[in-house]
mmCIF file with all atom_site columns, C-alpha atoms in Angstrom:
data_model
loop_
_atom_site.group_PDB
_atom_site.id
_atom_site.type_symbol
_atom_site.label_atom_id
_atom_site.label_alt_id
_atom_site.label_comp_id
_atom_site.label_asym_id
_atom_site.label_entity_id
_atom_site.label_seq_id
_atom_site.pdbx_PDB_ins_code
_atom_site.Cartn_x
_atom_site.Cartn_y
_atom_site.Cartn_z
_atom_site.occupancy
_atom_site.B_iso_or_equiv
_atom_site.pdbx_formal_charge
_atom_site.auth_seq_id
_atom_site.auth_comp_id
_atom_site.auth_asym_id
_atom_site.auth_atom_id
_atom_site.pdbx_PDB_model_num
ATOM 1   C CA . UNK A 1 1   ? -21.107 -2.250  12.659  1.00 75.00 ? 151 UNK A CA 1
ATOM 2   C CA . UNK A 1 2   ? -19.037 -0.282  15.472  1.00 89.00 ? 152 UNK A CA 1
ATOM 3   C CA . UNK A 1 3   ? -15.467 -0.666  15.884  1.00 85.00 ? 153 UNK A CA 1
ATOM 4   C CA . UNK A 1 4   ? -16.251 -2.703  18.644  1.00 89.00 ? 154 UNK A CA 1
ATOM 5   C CA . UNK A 1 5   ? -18.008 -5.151  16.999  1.00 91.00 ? 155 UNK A CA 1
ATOM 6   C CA . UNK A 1 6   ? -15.935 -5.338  13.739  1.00 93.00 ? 156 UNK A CA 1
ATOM 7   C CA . UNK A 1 7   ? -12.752 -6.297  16.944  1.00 94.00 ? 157 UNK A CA 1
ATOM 8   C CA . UNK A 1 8   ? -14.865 -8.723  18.113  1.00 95.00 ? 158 UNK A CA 1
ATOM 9   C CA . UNK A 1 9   ? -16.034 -10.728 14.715  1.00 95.00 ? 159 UNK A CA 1
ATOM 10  C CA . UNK A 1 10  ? -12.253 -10.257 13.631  1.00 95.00 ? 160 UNK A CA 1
ATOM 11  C CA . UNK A 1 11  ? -11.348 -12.057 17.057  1.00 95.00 ? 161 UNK A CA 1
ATOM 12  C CA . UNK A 1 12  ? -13.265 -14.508 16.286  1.00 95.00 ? 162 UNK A CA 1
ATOM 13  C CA . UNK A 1 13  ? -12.352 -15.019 13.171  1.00 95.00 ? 163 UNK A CA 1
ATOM 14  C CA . UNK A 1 14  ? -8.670  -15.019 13.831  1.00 95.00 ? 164 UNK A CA 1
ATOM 15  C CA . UNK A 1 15  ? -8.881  -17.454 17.029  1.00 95.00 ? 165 UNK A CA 1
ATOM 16  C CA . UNK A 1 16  ? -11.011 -19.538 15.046  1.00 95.00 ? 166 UNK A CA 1
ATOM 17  C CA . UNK A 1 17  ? -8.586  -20.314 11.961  1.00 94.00 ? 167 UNK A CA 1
ATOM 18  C CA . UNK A 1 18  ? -5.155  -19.074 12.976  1.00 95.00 ? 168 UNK A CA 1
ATOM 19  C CA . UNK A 1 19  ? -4.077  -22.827 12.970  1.00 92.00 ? 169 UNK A CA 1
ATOM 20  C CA . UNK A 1 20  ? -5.723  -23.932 9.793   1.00 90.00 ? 170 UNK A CA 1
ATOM 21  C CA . UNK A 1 21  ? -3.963  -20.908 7.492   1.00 91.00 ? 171 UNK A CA 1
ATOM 22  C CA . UNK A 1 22  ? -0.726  -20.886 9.707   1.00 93.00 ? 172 UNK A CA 1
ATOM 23  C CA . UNK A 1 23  ? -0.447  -24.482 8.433   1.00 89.00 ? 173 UNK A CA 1
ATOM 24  C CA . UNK A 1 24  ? -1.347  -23.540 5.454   1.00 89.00 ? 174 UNK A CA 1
ATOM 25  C CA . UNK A 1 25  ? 1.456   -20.909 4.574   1.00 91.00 ? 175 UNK A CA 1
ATOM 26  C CA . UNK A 1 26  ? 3.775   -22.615 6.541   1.00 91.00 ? 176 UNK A CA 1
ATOM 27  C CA . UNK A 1 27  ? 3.790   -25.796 4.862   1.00 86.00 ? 177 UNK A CA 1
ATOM 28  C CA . UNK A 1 28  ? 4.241   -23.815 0.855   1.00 87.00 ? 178 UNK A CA 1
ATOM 29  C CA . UNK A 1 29  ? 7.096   -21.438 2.869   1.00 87.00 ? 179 UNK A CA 1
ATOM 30  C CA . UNK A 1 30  ? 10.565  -22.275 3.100   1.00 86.00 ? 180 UNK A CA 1
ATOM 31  C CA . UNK A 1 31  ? 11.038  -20.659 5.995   1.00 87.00 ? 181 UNK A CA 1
ATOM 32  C CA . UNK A 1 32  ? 9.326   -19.686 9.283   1.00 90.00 ? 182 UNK A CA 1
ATOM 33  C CA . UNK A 1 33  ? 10.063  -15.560 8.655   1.00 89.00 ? 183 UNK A CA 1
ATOM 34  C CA . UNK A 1 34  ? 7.921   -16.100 5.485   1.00 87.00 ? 184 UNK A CA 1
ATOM 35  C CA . UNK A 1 35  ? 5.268   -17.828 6.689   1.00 91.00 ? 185 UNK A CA 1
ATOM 36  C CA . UNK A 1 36  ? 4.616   -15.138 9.854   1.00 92.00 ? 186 UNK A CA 1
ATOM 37  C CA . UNK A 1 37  ? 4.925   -12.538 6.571   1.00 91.00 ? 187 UNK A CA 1
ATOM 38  C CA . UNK A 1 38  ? 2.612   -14.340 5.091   1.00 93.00 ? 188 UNK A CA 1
ATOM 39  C CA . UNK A 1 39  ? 0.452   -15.363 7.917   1.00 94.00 ? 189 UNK A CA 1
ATOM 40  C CA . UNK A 1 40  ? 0.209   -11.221 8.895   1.00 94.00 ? 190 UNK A CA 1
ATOM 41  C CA . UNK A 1 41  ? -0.440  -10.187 5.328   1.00 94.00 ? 191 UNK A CA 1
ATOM 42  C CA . UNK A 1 42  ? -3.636  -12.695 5.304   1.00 95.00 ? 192 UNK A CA 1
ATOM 43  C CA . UNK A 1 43  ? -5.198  -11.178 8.355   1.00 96.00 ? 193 UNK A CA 1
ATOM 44  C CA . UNK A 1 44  ? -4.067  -7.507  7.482   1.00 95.00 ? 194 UNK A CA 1
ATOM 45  C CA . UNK A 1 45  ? -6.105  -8.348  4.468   1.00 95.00 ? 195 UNK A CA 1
ATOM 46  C CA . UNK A 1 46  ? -9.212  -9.978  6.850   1.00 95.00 ? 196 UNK A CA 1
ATOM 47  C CA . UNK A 1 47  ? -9.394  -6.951  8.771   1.00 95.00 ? 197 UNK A CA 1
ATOM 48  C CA . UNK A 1 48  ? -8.597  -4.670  5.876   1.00 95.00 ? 198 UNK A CA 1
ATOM 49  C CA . UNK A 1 49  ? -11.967 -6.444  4.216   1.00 95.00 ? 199 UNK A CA 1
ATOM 50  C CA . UNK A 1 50  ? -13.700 -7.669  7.103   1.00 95.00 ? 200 UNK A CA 1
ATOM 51  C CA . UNK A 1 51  ? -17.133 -7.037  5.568   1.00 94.00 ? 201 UNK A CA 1
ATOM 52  C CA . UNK A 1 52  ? -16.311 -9.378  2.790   1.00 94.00 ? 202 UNK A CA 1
ATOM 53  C CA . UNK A 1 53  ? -15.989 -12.141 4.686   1.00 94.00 ? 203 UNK A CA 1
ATOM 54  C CA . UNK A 1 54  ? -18.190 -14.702 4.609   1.00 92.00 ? 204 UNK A CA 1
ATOM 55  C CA . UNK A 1 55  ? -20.145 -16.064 7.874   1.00 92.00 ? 205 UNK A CA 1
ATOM 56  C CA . UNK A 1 56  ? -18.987 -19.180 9.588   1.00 88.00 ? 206 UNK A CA 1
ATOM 57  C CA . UNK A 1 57  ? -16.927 -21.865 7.921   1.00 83.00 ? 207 UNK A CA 1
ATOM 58  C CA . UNK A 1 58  ? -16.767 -19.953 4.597   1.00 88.00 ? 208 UNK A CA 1
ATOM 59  C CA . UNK A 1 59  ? -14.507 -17.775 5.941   1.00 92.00 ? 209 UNK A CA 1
ATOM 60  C CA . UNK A 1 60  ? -11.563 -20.387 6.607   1.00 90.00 ? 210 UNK A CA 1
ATOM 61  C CA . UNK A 1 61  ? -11.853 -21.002 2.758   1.00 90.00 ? 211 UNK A CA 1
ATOM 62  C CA . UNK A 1 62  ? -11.955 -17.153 1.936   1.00 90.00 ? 212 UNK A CA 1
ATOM 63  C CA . UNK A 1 63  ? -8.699  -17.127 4.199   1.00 92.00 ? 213 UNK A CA 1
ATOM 64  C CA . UNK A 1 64  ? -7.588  -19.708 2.506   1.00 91.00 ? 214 UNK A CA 1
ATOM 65  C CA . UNK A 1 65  ? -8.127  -17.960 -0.862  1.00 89.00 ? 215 UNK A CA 1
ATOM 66  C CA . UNK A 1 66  ? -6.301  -14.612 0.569   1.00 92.00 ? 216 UNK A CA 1
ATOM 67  C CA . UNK A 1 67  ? -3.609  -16.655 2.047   1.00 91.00 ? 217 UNK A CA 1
ATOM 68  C CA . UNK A 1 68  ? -3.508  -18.319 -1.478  1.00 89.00 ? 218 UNK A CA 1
ATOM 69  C CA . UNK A 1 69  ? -3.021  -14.942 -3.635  1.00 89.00 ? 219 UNK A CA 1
ATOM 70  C CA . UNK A 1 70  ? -0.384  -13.491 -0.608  1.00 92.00 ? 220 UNK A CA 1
ATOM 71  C CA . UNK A 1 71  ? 2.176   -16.463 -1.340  1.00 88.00 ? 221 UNK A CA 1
ATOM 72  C CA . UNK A 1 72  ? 1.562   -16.474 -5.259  1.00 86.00 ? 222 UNK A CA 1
ATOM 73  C CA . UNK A 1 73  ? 2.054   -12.443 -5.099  1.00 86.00 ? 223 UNK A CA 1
ATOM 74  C CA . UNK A 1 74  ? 5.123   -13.246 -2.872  1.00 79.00 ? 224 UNK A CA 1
ATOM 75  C CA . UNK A 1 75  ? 6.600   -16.325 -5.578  1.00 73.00 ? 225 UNK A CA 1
ATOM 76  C CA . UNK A 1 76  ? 6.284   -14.011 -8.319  1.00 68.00 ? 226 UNK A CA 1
ATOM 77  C CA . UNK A 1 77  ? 7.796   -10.968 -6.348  1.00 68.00 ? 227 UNK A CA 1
ATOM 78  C CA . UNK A 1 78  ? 10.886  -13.608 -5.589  1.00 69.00 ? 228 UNK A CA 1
ATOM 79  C CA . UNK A 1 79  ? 10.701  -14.516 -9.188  1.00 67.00 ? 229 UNK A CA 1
ATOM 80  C CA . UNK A 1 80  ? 11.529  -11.166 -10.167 1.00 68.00 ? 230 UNK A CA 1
ATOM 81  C CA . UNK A 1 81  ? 14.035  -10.441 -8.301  1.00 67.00 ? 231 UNK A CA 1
ATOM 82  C CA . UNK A 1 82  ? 15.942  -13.506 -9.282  1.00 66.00 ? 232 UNK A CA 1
ATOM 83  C CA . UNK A 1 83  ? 15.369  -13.043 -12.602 1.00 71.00 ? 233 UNK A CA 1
ATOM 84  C CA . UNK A 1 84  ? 16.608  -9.350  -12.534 1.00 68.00 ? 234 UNK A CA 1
ATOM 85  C CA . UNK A 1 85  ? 19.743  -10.828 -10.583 1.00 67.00 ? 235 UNK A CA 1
ATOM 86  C CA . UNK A 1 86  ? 20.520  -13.136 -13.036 1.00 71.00 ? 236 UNK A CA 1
ATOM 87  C CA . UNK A 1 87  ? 20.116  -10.683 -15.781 1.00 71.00 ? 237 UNK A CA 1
ATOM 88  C CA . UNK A 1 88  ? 22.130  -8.319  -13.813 1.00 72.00 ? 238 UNK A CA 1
ATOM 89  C CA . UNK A 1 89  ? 25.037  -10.883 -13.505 1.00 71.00 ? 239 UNK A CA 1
ATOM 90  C CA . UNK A 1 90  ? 25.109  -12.114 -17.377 1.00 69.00 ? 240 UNK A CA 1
ATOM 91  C CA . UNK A 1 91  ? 25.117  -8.869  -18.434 1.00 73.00 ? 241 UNK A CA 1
ATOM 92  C CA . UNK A 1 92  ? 28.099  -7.479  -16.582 1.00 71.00 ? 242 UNK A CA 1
ATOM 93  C CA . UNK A 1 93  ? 29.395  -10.889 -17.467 1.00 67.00 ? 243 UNK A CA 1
ATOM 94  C CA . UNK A 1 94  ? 29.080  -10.077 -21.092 1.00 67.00 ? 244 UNK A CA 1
ATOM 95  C CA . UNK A 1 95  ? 30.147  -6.469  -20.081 1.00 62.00 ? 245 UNK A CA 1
ATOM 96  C CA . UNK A 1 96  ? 33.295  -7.509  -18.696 1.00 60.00 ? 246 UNK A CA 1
ATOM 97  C CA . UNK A 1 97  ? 34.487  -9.859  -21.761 1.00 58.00 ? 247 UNK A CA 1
ATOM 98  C CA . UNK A 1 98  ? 34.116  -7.305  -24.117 1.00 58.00 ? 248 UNK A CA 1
ATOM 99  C CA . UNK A 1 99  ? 35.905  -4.187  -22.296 1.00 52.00 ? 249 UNK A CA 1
ATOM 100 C CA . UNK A 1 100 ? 38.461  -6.259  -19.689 1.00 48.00 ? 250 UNK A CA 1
ATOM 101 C CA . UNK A 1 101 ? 41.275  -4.081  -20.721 1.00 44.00 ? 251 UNK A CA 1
ATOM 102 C CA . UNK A 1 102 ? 39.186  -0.438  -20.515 1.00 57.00 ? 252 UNK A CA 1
ATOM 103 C CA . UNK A 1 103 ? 39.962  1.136   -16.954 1.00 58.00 ? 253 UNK A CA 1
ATOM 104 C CA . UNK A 1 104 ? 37.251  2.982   -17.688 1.00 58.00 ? 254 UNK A CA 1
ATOM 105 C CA . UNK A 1 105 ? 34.439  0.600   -17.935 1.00 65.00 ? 255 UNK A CA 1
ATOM 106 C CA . UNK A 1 106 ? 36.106  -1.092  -14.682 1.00 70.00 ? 256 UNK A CA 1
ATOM 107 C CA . UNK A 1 107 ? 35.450  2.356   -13.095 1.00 73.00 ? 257 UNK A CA 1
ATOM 108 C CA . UNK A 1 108 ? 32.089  2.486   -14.439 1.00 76.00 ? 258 UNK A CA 1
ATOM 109 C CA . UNK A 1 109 ? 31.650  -1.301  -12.633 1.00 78.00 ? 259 UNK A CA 1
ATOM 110 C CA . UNK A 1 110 ? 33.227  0.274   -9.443  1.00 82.00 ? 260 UNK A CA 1
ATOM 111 C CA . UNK A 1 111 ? 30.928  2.996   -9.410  1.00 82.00 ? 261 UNK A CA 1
ATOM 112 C CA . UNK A 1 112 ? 27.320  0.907   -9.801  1.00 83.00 ? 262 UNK A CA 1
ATOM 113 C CA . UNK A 1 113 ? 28.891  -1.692  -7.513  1.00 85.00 ? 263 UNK A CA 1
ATOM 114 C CA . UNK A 1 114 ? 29.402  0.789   -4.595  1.00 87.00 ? 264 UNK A CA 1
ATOM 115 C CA . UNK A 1 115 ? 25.317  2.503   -5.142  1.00 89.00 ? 265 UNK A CA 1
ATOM 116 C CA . UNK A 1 116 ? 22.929  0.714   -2.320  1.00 90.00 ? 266 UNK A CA 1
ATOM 117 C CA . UNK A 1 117 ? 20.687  -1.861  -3.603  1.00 87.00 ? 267 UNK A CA 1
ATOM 118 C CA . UNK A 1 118 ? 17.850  0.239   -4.269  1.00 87.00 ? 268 UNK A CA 1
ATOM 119 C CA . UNK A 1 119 ? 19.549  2.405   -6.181  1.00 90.00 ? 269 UNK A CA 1
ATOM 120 C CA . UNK A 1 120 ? 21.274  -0.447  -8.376  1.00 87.00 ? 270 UNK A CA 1
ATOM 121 C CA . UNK A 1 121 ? 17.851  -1.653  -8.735  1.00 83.00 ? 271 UNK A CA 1
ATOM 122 C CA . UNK A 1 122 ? 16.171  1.792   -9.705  1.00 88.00 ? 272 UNK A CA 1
ATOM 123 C CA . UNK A 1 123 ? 19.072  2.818   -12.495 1.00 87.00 ? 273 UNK A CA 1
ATOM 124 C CA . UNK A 1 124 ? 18.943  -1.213  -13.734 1.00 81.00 ? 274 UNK A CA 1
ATOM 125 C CA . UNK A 1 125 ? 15.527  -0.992  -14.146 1.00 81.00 ? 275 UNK A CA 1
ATOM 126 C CA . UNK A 1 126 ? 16.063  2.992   -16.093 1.00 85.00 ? 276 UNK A CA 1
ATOM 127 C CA . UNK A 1 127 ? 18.855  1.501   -17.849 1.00 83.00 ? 277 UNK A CA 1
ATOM 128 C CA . UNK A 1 128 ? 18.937  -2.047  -18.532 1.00 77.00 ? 278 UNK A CA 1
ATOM 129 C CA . UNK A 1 129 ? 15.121  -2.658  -18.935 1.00 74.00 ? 279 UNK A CA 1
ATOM 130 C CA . UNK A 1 130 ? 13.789  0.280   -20.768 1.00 77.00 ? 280 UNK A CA 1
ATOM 131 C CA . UNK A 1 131 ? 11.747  1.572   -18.294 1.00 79.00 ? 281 UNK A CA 1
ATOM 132 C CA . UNK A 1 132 ? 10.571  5.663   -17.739 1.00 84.00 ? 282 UNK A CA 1
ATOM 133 C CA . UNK A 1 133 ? 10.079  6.708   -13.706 1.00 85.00 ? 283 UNK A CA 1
ATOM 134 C CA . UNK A 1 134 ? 5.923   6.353   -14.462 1.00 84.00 ? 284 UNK A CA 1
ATOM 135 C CA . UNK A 1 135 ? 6.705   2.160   -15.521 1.00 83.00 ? 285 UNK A CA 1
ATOM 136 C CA . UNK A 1 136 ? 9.432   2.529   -12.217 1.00 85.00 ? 286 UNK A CA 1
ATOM 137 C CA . UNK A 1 137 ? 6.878   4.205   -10.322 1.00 85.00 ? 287 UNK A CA 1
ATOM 138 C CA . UNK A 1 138 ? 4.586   0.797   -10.645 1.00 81.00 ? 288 UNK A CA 1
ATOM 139 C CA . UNK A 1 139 ? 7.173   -1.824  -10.433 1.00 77.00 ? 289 UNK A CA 1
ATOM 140 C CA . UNK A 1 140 ? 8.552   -0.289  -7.330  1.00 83.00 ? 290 UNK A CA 1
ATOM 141 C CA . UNK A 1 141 ? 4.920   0.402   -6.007  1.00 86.00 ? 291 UNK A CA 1
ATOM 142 C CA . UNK A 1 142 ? 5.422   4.268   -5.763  1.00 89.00 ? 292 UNK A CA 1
ATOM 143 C CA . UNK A 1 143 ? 4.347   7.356   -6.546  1.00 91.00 ? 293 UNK A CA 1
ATOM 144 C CA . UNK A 1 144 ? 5.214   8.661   -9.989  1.00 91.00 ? 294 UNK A CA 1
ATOM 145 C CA . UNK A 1 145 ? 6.841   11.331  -8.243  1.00 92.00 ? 295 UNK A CA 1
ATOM 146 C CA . UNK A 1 146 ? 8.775   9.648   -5.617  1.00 93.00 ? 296 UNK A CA 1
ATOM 147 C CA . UNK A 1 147 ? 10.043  7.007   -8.318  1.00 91.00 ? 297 UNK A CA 1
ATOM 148 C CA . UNK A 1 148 ? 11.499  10.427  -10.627 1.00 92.00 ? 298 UNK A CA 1
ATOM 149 C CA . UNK A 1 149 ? 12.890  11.424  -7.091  1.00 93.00 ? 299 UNK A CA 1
ATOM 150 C CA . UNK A 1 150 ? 14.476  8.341   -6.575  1.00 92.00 ? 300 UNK A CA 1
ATOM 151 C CA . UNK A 1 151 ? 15.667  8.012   -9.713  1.00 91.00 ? 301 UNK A CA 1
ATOM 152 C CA . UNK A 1 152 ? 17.184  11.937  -10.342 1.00 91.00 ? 302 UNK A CA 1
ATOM 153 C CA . UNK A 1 153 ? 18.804  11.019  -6.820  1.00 93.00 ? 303 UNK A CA 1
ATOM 154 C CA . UNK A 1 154 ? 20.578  7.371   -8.052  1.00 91.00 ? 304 UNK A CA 1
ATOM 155 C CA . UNK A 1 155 ? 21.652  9.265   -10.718 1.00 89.00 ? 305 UNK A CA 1
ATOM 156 C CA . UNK A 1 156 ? 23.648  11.943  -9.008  1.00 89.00 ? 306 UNK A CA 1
ATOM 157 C CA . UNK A 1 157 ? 24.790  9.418   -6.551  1.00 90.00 ? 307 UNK A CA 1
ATOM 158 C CA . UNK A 1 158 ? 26.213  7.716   -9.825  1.00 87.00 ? 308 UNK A CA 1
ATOM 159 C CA . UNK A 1 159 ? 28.111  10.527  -10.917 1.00 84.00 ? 309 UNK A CA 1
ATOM 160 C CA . UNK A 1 160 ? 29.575  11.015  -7.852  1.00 87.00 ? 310 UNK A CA 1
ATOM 161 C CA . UNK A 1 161 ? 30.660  7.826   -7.947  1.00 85.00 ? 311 UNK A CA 1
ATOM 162 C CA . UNK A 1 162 ? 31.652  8.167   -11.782 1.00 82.00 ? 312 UNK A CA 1
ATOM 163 C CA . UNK A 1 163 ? 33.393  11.767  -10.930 1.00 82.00 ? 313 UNK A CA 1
ATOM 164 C CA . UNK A 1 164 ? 35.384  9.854   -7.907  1.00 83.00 ? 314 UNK A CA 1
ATOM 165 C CA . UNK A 1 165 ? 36.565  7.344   -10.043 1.00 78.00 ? 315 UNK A CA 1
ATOM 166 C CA . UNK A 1 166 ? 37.968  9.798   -12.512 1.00 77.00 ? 316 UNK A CA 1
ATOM 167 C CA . UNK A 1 167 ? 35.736  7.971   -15.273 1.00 72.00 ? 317 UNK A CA 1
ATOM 168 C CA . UNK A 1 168 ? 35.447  9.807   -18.179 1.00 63.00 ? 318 UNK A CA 1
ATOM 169 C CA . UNK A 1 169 ? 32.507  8.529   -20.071 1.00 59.00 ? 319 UNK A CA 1
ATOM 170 C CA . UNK A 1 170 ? 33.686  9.619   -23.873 1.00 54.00 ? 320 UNK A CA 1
ATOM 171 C CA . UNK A 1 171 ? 36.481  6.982   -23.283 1.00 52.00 ? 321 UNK A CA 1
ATOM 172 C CA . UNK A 1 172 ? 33.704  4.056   -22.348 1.00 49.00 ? 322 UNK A CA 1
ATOM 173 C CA . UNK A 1 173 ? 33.339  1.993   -25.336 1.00 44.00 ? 323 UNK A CA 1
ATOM 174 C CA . UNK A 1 174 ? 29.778  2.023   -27.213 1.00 38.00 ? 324 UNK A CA 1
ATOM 175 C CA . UNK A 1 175 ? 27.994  -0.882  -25.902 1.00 41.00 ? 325 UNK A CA 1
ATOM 176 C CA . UNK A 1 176 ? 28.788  0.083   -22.138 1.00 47.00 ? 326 UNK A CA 1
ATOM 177 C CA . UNK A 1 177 ? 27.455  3.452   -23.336 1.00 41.00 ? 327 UNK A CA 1
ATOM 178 C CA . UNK A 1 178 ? 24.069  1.453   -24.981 1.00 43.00 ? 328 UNK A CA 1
ATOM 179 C CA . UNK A 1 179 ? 23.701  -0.742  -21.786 1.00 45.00 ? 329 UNK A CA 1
ATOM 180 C CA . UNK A 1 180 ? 23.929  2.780   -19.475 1.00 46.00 ? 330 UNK A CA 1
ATOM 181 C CA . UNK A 1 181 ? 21.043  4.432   -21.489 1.00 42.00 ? 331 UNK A CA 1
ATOM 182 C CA . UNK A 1 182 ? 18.807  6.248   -18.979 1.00 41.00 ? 332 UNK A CA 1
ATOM 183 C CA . UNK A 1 183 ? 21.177  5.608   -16.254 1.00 39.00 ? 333 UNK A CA 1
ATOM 184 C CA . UNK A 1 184 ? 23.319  9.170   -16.974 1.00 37.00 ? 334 UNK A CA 1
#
């Protein structure tokens, strides 16, 4: 099939059940932003696999199945990072009551609180859940060596922090040094 042709059956395609799925998504989406993610990610996938699409009105339902697997990867994706919020939060929580009075650990707090997101996230998931830069490298959905990059990189960015803040980490108390395993 030439380029040409695999436009024009994708056209068709597209025209043909761009209502039906944007329905679809829209009405499991709680907002319009994730529906039109959701609605793009379906038809990147359609012309990603446009040979495995069936012919005529099988391929509303094969949309429909695509569409289907792009909100379910997206629920569980939310999940996640909810649930690795939430773990965050209960552990500092826990953190907290146990070392209020150690400047240090407050340092130590200071320091992870003023990393970016991503690197919270990478040393959190290092640290807190166990995992080596190849497990990183899959979670985050990245090389194995861009996720050891990233992660080398949070790290220094840590101790910067750390070195700022004038922690010194032989004063932090055992369990903040347990919960910061892999993160130094």
């Amino acid at each position: 099939m030439t380029h040409h042709d695999r436009k024009q059956r994708f056209e068709v395609i597209y025209v043909a059940n761009y209502d039906d799925i944007l329905a679809y998504v829209r009405r499991r989406t709680d907002s319009h932003e994730d529906a039109a993610d959701a609605l793009a990610e379906t038809f990147a996938t359609a012309w990603r696999r446009l040979d495995d699409i069936p012919e005529g009105r099988d391929a509303r339902l094969w949309l429909f199945g695509v569409a289907r697997r792009v909100l379910a990867n997206g629920r569980r994706a939310e999940s996640r990072r909810s649930e690795l919020v939430e773990r965050l939060g209960h552990q500092l929580a826990v953190w907290a009551e146990h070392t209020e009075a150690d400047e240090s650990l407050a340092g130590l707090q200071e320091a992870f609180a003023r990393l970016t997101p991503d690197d919270r996230e990478i040393l959190a998931l290092a640290g807190w859940e166990g995992l080596s830069a190849d497990e990183i490298a899959t979670v985050l959905g990245c090389s194995r060596a861009n996720a050891r990059l990233r992660l080398h990189r949070a790290r220094k960015r840590l101790a910067r922090h750390l070195n700022a803040a004038g922690v010194d980490m032989a004063r932090i108390g055992l369990r903040a040094v347990a919960m910061t395993k892999g993160v130094m």
